[in-house]
PDB file of C-alpha atoms in Angstrom:
ATOM      1  CA  UNK A 220       0.000   0.000   0.000  1.00 59.00           C
ATOM      2  CA  UNK A 221       1.448   3.368  -1.049  1.00 61.00           C
ATOM      3  CA  UNK A 222       1.857   6.370   1.246  1.00 61.00           C
ATOM      4  CA  UNK A 223      -1.167   8.044  -0.366  1.00 54.00           C
ATOM      5  CA  UNK A 224      -3.253   4.887   0.057  1.00 56.00           C
ATOM      6  CA  UNK A 225      -2.210   4.647   3.702  1.00 58.00           C
ATOM      7  CA  UNK A 226      -3.290   8.254   4.273  1.00 56.00           C
ATOM      8  CA  UNK A 227      -6.622   7.625   2.539  1.00 48.00           C
ATOM      9  CA  UNK A 228      -7.125   4.435   4.552  1.00 56.00           C
ATOM     10  CA  UNK A 229      -6.590   6.376   7.773  1.00 53.00           C
ATOM     11  CA  UNK A 230      -9.265   8.846   6.645  1.00 53.00           C
ATOM     12  CA  UNK A 231     -11.605   6.003   5.662  1.00 54.00           C
ATOM     13  CA  UNK A 232     -11.568   6.948   1.967  1.00 48.00           C
ATOM     14  CA  UNK A 233      -9.521   4.098   0.489  1.00 47.00           C
ATOM     15  CA  UNK A 234     -11.645   1.040  -0.211  1.00 51.00           C
ATOM     16  CA  UNK A 235      -9.120  -1.333  -1.878  1.00 54.00           C
ATOM     17  CA  UNK A 236     -11.840  -2.489  -4.298  1.00 53.00           C
ATOM     18  CA  UNK A 237     -13.982  -4.118  -1.606  1.00 56.00           C
ATOM     19  CA  UNK A 238     -17.524  -3.274  -0.573  1.00 54.00           C
ATOM     20  CA  UNK A 239     -18.396  -1.992   2.886  1.00 53.00           C
ATOM     21  CA  UNK A 240     -20.003  -5.376   3.594  1.00 52.00           C
ATOM     22  CA  UNK A 241     -16.912  -7.454   2.712  1.00 57.00           C
ATOM     23  CA  UNK A 242     -14.090  -5.145   3.844  1.00 61.00           C
ATOM     24  CA  UNK A 243     -14.097  -6.332   7.452  1.00 60.00           C
ATOM     25  CA  UNK A 244     -14.333 -10.075   6.837  1.00 65.00           C
ATOM     26  CA  UNK A 245     -11.614 -12.289   8.274  1.00 66.00           C
ATOM     27  CA  UNK A 246      -9.356 -14.261   5.883  1.00 70.00           C
ATOM     28  CA  UNK A 247     -11.277 -17.159   4.332  1.00 63.00           C
ATOM     29  CA  UNK A 248     -14.630 -15.877   5.645  1.00 60.00           C
ATOM     30  CA  UNK A 249     -17.472 -15.723   3.117  1.00 62.00           C
ATOM     31  CA  UNK A 250     -19.898 -12.810   2.879  1.00 63.00           C
ATOM     32  CA  UNK A 251     -23.461 -13.423   1.747  1.00 60.00           C
ATOM     33  CA  UNK A 252     -23.785 -10.227  -0.294  1.00 77.00           C
ATOM     34  CA  UNK A 253     -27.530 -10.499  -0.336  1.00 91.00           C
ATOM     35  CA  UNK A 254     -31.055  -9.252  -0.814  1.00 96.00           C
ATOM     36  CA  UNK A 255     -33.492 -10.346   1.896  1.00 97.00           C
ATOM     37  CA  UNK A 256     -37.056  -9.223   2.576  1.00 98.00           C
ATOM     38  CA  UNK A 257     -40.056 -10.032   4.775  1.00 98.00           C
ATOM     39  CA  UNK A 258     -43.635  -8.717   4.808  1.00 98.00           C
ATOM     40  CA  UNK A 259     -46.309  -9.321   7.449  1.00 98.00           C
ATOM     41  CA  UNK A 260     -49.823  -9.821   6.082  1.00 96.00           C
ATOM     42  CA  UNK A 261     -53.194 -10.640   7.613  1.00 91.00           C
ATOM     43  CA  UNK A 262     -52.661 -14.119   9.039  1.00 93.00           C
ATOM     44  CA  UNK A 263     -48.942 -14.604   8.526  1.00 97.00           C
ATOM     45  CA  UNK A 264     -45.627 -13.541   7.027  1.00 98.00           C
ATOM     46  CA  UNK A 265     -43.785 -14.060   3.759  1.00 98.00           C
ATOM     47  CA  UNK A 266     -39.970 -14.105   3.763  1.00 98.00           C
ATOM     48  CA  UNK A 267     -37.785 -14.074   0.660  1.00 98.00           C
ATOM     49  CA  UNK A 268     -34.123 -14.068  -0.331  1.00 98.00           C
ATOM     50  CA  UNK A 269     -31.859 -14.432  -3.321  1.00 97.00           C
ATOM     51  CA  UNK A 270     -29.365 -17.318  -3.390  1.00 96.00           C
ATOM     52  CA  UNK A 271     -25.946 -15.895  -4.316  1.00 94.00           C
ATOM     53  CA  UNK A 272     -23.048 -16.223  -1.859  1.00 90.00           C
ATOM     54  CA  UNK A 273     -20.130 -14.086  -2.970  1.00 85.00           C
ATOM     55  CA  UNK A 274     -16.617 -13.527  -1.691  1.00 81.00           C
ATOM     56  CA  UNK A 275     -15.382 -10.388  -3.370  1.00 76.00           C
ATOM     57  CA  UNK A 276     -16.132 -10.761  -7.086  1.00 80.00           C
ATOM     58  CA  UNK A 277     -16.180 -14.583  -6.891  1.00 86.00           C
ATOM     59  CA  UNK A 278     -19.510 -16.395  -6.531  1.00 88.00           C
ATOM     60  CA  UNK A 279     -18.869 -19.132  -3.964  1.00 88.00           C
ATOM     61  CA  UNK A 280     -22.400 -20.602  -4.097  1.00 91.00           C
ATOM     62  CA  UNK A 281     -25.143 -19.706  -6.557  1.00 93.00           C
ATOM     63  CA  UNK A 282     -28.032 -21.633  -4.938  1.00 94.00           C
ATOM     64  CA  UNK A 283     -27.551 -21.049  -1.214  1.00 94.00           C
ATOM     65  CA  UNK A 284     -30.555 -21.155   1.128  1.00 96.00           C
ATOM     66  CA  UNK A 285     -30.542 -17.938   3.182  1.00 97.00           C
ATOM     67  CA  UNK A 286     -33.877 -18.573   4.923  1.00 98.00           C
ATOM     68  CA  UNK A 287     -33.448 -20.653   8.088  1.00 98.00           C
ATOM     69  CA  UNK A 288     -36.107 -22.143  10.361  1.00 98.00           C
ATOM     70  CA  UNK A 289     -35.803 -21.209  14.039  1.00 98.00           C
ATOM     71  CA  UNK A 290     -38.945 -22.951  15.333  1.00 98.00           C
ATOM     72  CA  UNK A 291     -42.176 -24.452  13.994  1.00 96.00           C
ATOM     73  CA  UNK A 292     -43.530 -21.152  12.628  1.00 98.00           C
ATOM     74  CA  UNK A 293     -40.545 -18.818  13.090  1.00 98.00           C
ATOM     75  CA  UNK A 294     -37.974 -18.234  10.344  1.00 98.00           C
ATOM     76  CA  UNK A 295     -35.143 -15.810   9.636  1.00 98.00           C
ATOM     77  CA  UNK A 296     -33.397 -14.350   6.592  1.00 98.00           C
ATOM     78  CA  UNK A 297     -29.619 -14.077   6.873  1.00 97.00           C
ATOM     79  CA  UNK A 298     -27.169 -11.495   5.462  1.00 95.00           C
ATOM     80  CA  UNK A 299     -23.553 -10.628   6.232  1.00 92.00           C
ATOM     81  CA  UNK A 300     -21.020 -13.322   7.070  1.00 91.00           C
ATOM     82  CA  UNK A 301     -22.338 -16.785   6.214  1.00 90.00           C
ATOM     83  CA  UNK A 302     -20.427 -18.386   9.101  1.00 92.00           C
ATOM     84  CA  UNK A 303     -21.658 -15.842  11.661  1.00 95.00           C
ATOM     85  CA  UNK A 304     -25.311 -16.040  10.641  1.00 96.00           C
ATOM     86  CA  UNK A 305     -25.311 -19.848  10.497  1.00 96.00           C
ATOM     87  CA  UNK A 306     -23.857 -19.987  14.017  1.00 97.00           C
ATOM     88  CA  UNK A 307     -26.424 -17.460  15.280  1.00 98.00           C
ATOM     89  CA  UNK A 308     -29.379 -19.374  13.850  1.00 98.00           C
ATOM     90  CA  UNK A 309     -28.073 -22.602  15.398  1.00 98.00           C
ATOM     91  CA  UNK A 310     -27.859 -20.931  18.828  1.00 98.00           C
ATOM     92  CA  UNK A 311     -31.322 -19.347  18.578  1.00 98.00           C
ATOM     93  CA  UNK A 312     -32.888 -22.611  17.358  1.00 98.00           C
ATOM     94  CA  UNK A 313     -31.386 -24.397  20.380  1.00 98.00           C
ATOM     95  CA  UNK A 314     -32.572 -21.744  22.867  1.00 98.00           C
ATOM     96  CA  UNK A 315     -36.104 -21.678  21.437  1.00 98.00           C
ATOM     97  CA  UNK A 316     -36.521 -25.455  21.503  1.00 97.00           C
ATOM     98  CA  UNK A 317     -35.270 -25.482  25.092  1.00 97.00           C
ATOM     99  CA  UNK A 318     -37.677 -22.666  26.022  1.00 97.00           C
ATOM    100  CA  UNK A 319     -40.630 -24.502  24.439  1.00 97.00           C
ATOM    101  CA  UNK A 320     -39.867 -27.629  26.494  1.00 97.00           C
ATOM    102  CA  UNK A 321     -39.441 -25.697  29.755  1.00 97.00           C
ATOM    103  CA  UNK A 322     -42.590 -23.547  29.407  1.00 96.00           C
ATOM    104  CA  UNK A 323     -44.822 -25.976  27.528  1.00 97.00           C
ATOM    105  CA  UNK A 324     -45.752 -23.193  25.079  1.00 96.00           C
ATOM    106  CA  UNK A 325     -44.607 -22.264  21.602  1.00 96.00           C
ATOM    107  CA  UNK A 326     -42.192 -19.295  21.659  1.00 97.00           C
ATOM    108  CA  UNK A 327     -43.322 -16.003  20.149  1.00 98.00           C
ATOM    109  CA  UNK A 328     -41.641 -14.313  17.198  1.00 98.00           C
ATOM    110  CA  UNK A 329     -40.800 -11.413  19.523  1.00 98.00           C
ATOM    111  CA  UNK A 330     -38.945 -13.765  21.872  1.00 98.00           C
ATOM    112  CA  UNK A 331     -36.982 -15.256  18.977  1.00 98.00           C
ATOM    113  CA  UNK A 332     -36.083 -11.784  17.704  1.00 98.00           C
ATOM    114  CA  UNK A 333     -34.878 -10.620  21.104  1.00 98.00           C
ATOM    115  CA  UNK A 334     -32.746 -13.731  21.625  1.00 98.00           C
ATOM    116  CA  UNK A 335     -31.180 -13.038  18.217  1.00 98.00           C
ATOM    117  CA  UNK A 336     -30.820  -9.336  19.075  1.00 98.00           C
ATOM    118  CA  UNK A 337     -29.040 -10.090  22.333  1.00 97.00           C
ATOM    119  CA  UNK A 338     -26.542 -12.415  20.646  1.00 97.00           C
ATOM    120  CA  UNK A 339     -25.890  -9.872  17.876  1.00 97.00           C
ATOM    121  CA  UNK A 340     -25.568  -6.880  20.193  1.00 97.00           C
ATOM    122  CA  UNK A 341     -23.396  -8.463  22.854  1.00 97.00           C
ATOM    123  CA  UNK A 342     -21.014  -9.813  20.191  1.00 96.00           C
ATOM    124  CA  UNK A 343     -21.235  -6.930  17.724  1.00 94.00           C
ATOM    125  CA  UNK A 344     -17.453  -6.366  17.684  1.00 94.00           C
ATOM    126  CA  UNK A 345     -16.888  -9.928  16.476  1.00 94.00           C
ATOM    127  CA  UNK A 346     -19.900 -10.536  14.240  1.00 93.00           C
ATOM    128  CA  UNK A 347     -21.039  -9.339  10.852  1.00 93.00           C
ATOM    129  CA  UNK A 348     -24.689 -10.288  10.745  1.00 95.00           C
ATOM    130  CA  UNK A 349     -27.861  -8.593   9.544  1.00 96.00           C
ATOM    131  CA  UNK A 350     -30.973 -10.698  10.191  1.00 97.00           C
ATOM    132  CA  UNK A 351     -34.716 -10.435   9.599  1.00 98.00           C
ATOM    133  CA  UNK A 352     -36.826 -12.607  11.938  1.00 98.00           C
ATOM    134  CA  UNK A 353     -40.422 -13.294  10.955  1.00 98.00           C
ATOM    135  CA  UNK A 354     -43.187 -15.774  11.601  1.00 98.00           C
ATOM    136  CA  UNK A 355     -46.555 -16.475  13.171  1.00 98.00           C
ATOM    137  CA  UNK A 356     -47.467 -16.993  16.834  1.00 97.00           C
ATOM    138  CA  UNK A 357     -50.768 -17.153  18.778  1.00 96.00           C
ATOM    139  CA  UNK A 358     -50.056 -13.853  20.574  1.00 96.00           C
ATOM    140  CA  UNK A 359     -49.253 -11.398  17.778  1.00 96.00           C
ATOM    141  CA  UNK A 360     -50.146 -13.322  14.623  1.00 96.00           C
ATOM    142  CA  UNK A 361     -47.737 -12.553  11.798  1.00 97.00           C
ATOM    143  CA  UNK A 362     -44.872 -10.224  12.704  1.00 98.00           C
ATOM    144  CA  UNK A 363     -41.499  -9.100  11.340  1.00 98.00           C
ATOM    145  CA  UNK A 364     -38.435  -7.910  13.263  1.00 98.00           C
ATOM    146  CA  UNK A 365     -35.411  -6.311  11.597  1.00 98.00           C
ATOM    147  CA  UNK A 366     -31.998  -6.767  13.289  1.00 98.00           C
ATOM    148  CA  UNK A 367     -29.366  -4.878  11.241  1.00 96.00           C
ATOM    149  CA  UNK A 368     -25.602  -4.740  11.856  1.00 93.00           C
ATOM    150  CA  UNK A 369     -24.936  -3.680  15.452  1.00 92.00           C
ATOM    151  CA  UNK A 370     -27.848  -5.507  17.066  1.00 95.00           C
ATOM    152  CA  UNK A 371     -30.750  -3.035  17.014  1.00 96.00           C
ATOM    153  CA  UNK A 372     -34.144  -4.780  17.029  1.00 98.00           C
ATOM    154  CA  UNK A 373     -37.108  -3.058  15.383  1.00 97.00           C
ATOM    155  CA  UNK A 374     -40.569  -4.466  14.713  1.00 98.00           C
ATOM    156  CA  UNK A 375     -41.668  -3.395  11.233  1.00 97.00           C
ATOM    157  CA  UNK A 376     -44.599  -4.083   8.879  1.00 97.00           C
ATOM    158  CA  UNK A 377     -41.993  -5.052   6.271  1.00 98.00           C
ATOM    159  CA  UNK A 378     -38.211  -5.209   6.279  1.00 98.00           C
ATOM    160  CA  UNK A 379     -35.469  -5.390   3.663  1.00 98.00           C
ATOM    161  CA  UNK A 380     -31.759  -6.008   4.138  1.00 96.00           C
ATOM    162  CA  UNK A 381     -28.476  -6.981   2.538  1.00 95.00           C
ATOM    163  CA  UNK A 382     -26.377  -5.267  -0.112  1.00 93.00           C
ATOM    164  CA  UNK A 383     -29.196  -5.343  -2.679  1.00 95.00           C
ATOM    165  CA  UNK A 384     -31.683  -3.595  -0.405  1.00 96.00           C
ATOM    166  CA  UNK A 385     -30.284  -0.142  -1.244  1.00 95.00           C
ATOM    167  CA  UNK A 386     -31.675  -0.498  -4.767  1.00 97.00           C
ATOM    168  CA  UNK A 387     -35.265  -1.248  -3.744  1.00 97.00           C
ATOM    169  CA  UNK A 388     -36.128   1.058  -0.811  1.00 96.00           C
ATOM    170  CA  UNK A 389     -38.123   3.307  -3.149  1.00 97.00           C
ATOM    171  CA  UNK A 390     -39.907   0.364  -4.762  1.00 97.00           C
ATOM    172  CA  UNK A 391     -40.779  -1.184  -1.397  1.00 97.00           C
ATOM    173  CA  UNK A 392     -42.047   2.125   0.040  1.00 96.00           C
ATOM    174  CA  UNK A 393     -44.098   2.761  -3.086  1.00 97.00           C
ATOM    175  CA  UNK A 394     -45.700  -0.669  -3.460  1.00 97.00           C
ATOM    176  CA  UNK A 395     -46.254  -1.703   0.165  1.00 97.00           C
ATOM    177  CA  UNK A 396     -49.628  -0.831   1.645  1.00 95.00           C
ATOM    178  CA  UNK A 397     -51.369  -1.567   4.901  1.00 94.00           C
ATOM    179  CA  UNK A 398     -53.606  -4.625   5.025  1.00 92.00           C
ATOM    180  CA  UNK A 399     -51.937  -6.506   2.167  1.00 96.00           C
ATOM    181  CA  UNK A 400     -53.241  -9.976   1.436  1.00 96.00           C
ATOM    182  CA  UNK A 401     -51.144 -13.106   1.119  1.00 97.00           C
ATOM    183  CA  UNK A 402     -50.921 -13.093  -2.686  1.00 97.00           C
ATOM    184  CA  UNK A 403     -50.053  -9.377  -2.794  1.00 97.00           C
ATOM    185  CA  UNK A 404     -47.294  -9.789  -0.205  1.00 97.00           C
ATOM    186  CA  UNK A 405     -45.756 -12.782  -1.989  1.00 98.00           C
ATOM    187  CA  UNK A 406     -45.860 -10.952  -5.335  1.00 97.00           C
ATOM    188  CA  UNK A 407     -44.173  -7.848  -3.861  1.00 98.00           C
ATOM    189  CA  UNK A 408     -41.386  -9.902  -2.277  1.00 98.00           C
ATOM    190  CA  UNK A 409     -40.666 -11.655  -5.574  1.00 98.00           C
ATOM    191  CA  UNK A 410     -40.778  -8.425  -7.589  1.00 97.00           C
ATOM    192  CA  UNK A 411     -38.598  -6.417  -5.188  1.00 98.00           C
ATOM    193  CA  UNK A 412     -35.926  -9.104  -4.843  1.00 98.00           C
ATOM    194  CA  UNK A 413     -35.776  -9.649  -8.611  1.00 97.00           C
ATOM    195  CA  UNK A 414     -35.231  -5.892  -9.124  1.00 97.00           C
ATOM    196  CA  UNK A 415     -32.399  -5.924  -6.583  1.00 97.00           C
ATOM    197  CA  UNK A 416     -30.827  -8.983  -8.227  1.00 96.00           C
ATOM    198  CA  UNK A 417     -30.812  -7.145 -11.572  1.00 95.00           C
ATOM    199  CA  UNK A 418     -28.870  -4.195 -10.102  1.00 94.00           C
ATOM    200  CA  UNK A 419     -26.698  -5.647  -7.329  1.00 93.00           C
ATOM    201  CA  UNK A 420     -23.662  -7.686  -8.354  1.00 89.00           C
ATOM    202  CA  UNK A 421     -23.648  -9.518  -5.011  1.00 90.00           C
ATOM    203  CA  UNK A 422     -27.259 -10.701  -5.367  1.00 94.00           C
ATOM    204  CA  UNK A 423     -28.399 -13.256  -7.906  1.00 94.00           C
ATOM    205  CA  UNK A 424     -29.257 -16.863  -8.632  1.00 95.00           C
ATOM    206  CA  UNK A 425     -32.817 -17.870  -7.734  1.00 96.00           C
ATOM    207  CA  UNK A 426     -35.431 -16.495  -5.350  1.00 98.00           C
ATOM    208  CA  UNK A 427     -36.578 -18.587  -2.389  1.00 98.00           C
ATOM    209  CA  UNK A 428     -39.677 -17.675  -0.389  1.00 98.00           C
ATOM    210  CA  UNK A 429     -41.329 -19.056   2.744  1.00 98.00           C
ATOM    211  CA  UNK A 430     -44.949 -18.192   3.520  1.00 98.00           C
ATOM    212  CA  UNK A 431     -45.712 -18.774   7.207  1.00 98.00           C
ATOM    213  CA  UNK A 432     -49.246 -19.036   8.597  1.00 97.00           C
ATOM    214  CA  UNK A 433     -50.886 -20.728  11.581  1.00 96.00           C
ATOM    215  CA  UNK A 434     -51.333 -23.959   9.659  1.00 96.00           C
ATOM    216  CA  UNK A 435     -48.367 -24.222   7.279  1.00 96.00           C
ATOM    217  CA  UNK A 436     -44.922 -23.200   6.103  1.00 98.00           C
ATOM    218  CA  UNK A 437     -45.065 -23.069   2.319  1.00 98.00           C
ATOM    219  CA  UNK A 438     -41.675 -22.999   0.581  1.00 98.00           C
ATOM    220  CA  UNK A 439     -41.314 -21.873  -3.021  1.00 97.00           C
ATOM    221  CA  UNK A 440     -38.501 -21.039  -5.383  1.00 93.00           C
ATOM    222  CA  UNK A 441     -38.375 -19.076  -8.620  1.00 96.00           C
ATOM    223  CA  UNK A 442     -35.608 -20.136 -11.047  1.00 95.00           C
ATOM    224  CA  UNK A 443     -33.367 -17.491 -12.577  1.00 92.00           C
ATOM    225  CA  UNK A 444     -35.034 -17.688 -15.999  1.00 93.00           C
ATOM    226  CA  UNK A 445     -38.538 -17.113 -14.590  1.00 94.00           C
ATOM    227  CA  UNK A 446     -37.966 -14.027 -12.408  1.00 95.00           C
ATOM    228  CA  UNK A 447     -40.661 -11.295 -12.463  1.00 94.00           C
ATOM    229  CA  UNK A 448     -38.033  -8.753 -13.545  1.00 93.00           C
ATOM    230  CA  UNK A 449     -34.672  -9.176 -15.221  1.00 80.00           C
ATOM    231  CA  UNK A 450     -31.991  -7.186 -17.049  1.00 66.00           C
TER     232      UNK A 450
END
C-alpha cells in the first residue's frame, strides 16, 4: 500500500476495491452479499431471499438457502457473514426449543427476535450479521423484526436487508400498503428481490420464499429464468 493509500485508509476513503459489507471479513470468511425481505400480512408472514453467496467478485455458491427455520412457525433471513449467521441461527434454534420444552408453550416471534438481538448486540465487535426474523405466533399473529448490523431490534410491517436492499427502498415504500393480502405480499417480495438482483452484483441466482401461517410453512422457489423482472 502506497503512502497516499495509507493516508486515505486512515481517513476512511480508500476502499481497496472491496464493498463496505466485505471489507471487514476475516481471511477465508465468506460474505453473503444479499437481498433479503419479509412482509407481514393478515394471518402470517412471507420471507424471501436471493441465493448468491459471494466472496469479493467470486460467486462461492449460486443456490444457497438464506432462509433458516428457528422454530415451527418462526424463520429468519440471513445477510452478512455466512459463518456468523449460520452460528447465530443454530444458537437461537437451540434456545427456542429449550424454552418450548421448559414452558410448555410455543415461543413467540418477539422472543426469537430478542434472543437473536441479544446475541448480535453483545457480540457486535466480532460478528457481521444482519438478520430479519419473521413468523406467526398465537399472541401477535404474523410479525417481522429487523436486526441490522450492530444488534438493534425493530418491529416493522416489512423489512429489507443486505447489499441489494439499497436499490429497492423506493420500490418497497411505493408498493407496500397496509392490510396486504397473502398473494399481494408474496408478489411484492418476488418483484422487489428480482429488481435488486438485476442491479446488485452480489445478489443473484434464484429467489426462495417461505410463507408462514398458523397452519403451514409453504416454501417456493423461482428459477433465474422465470424471475418477475430481469436485465
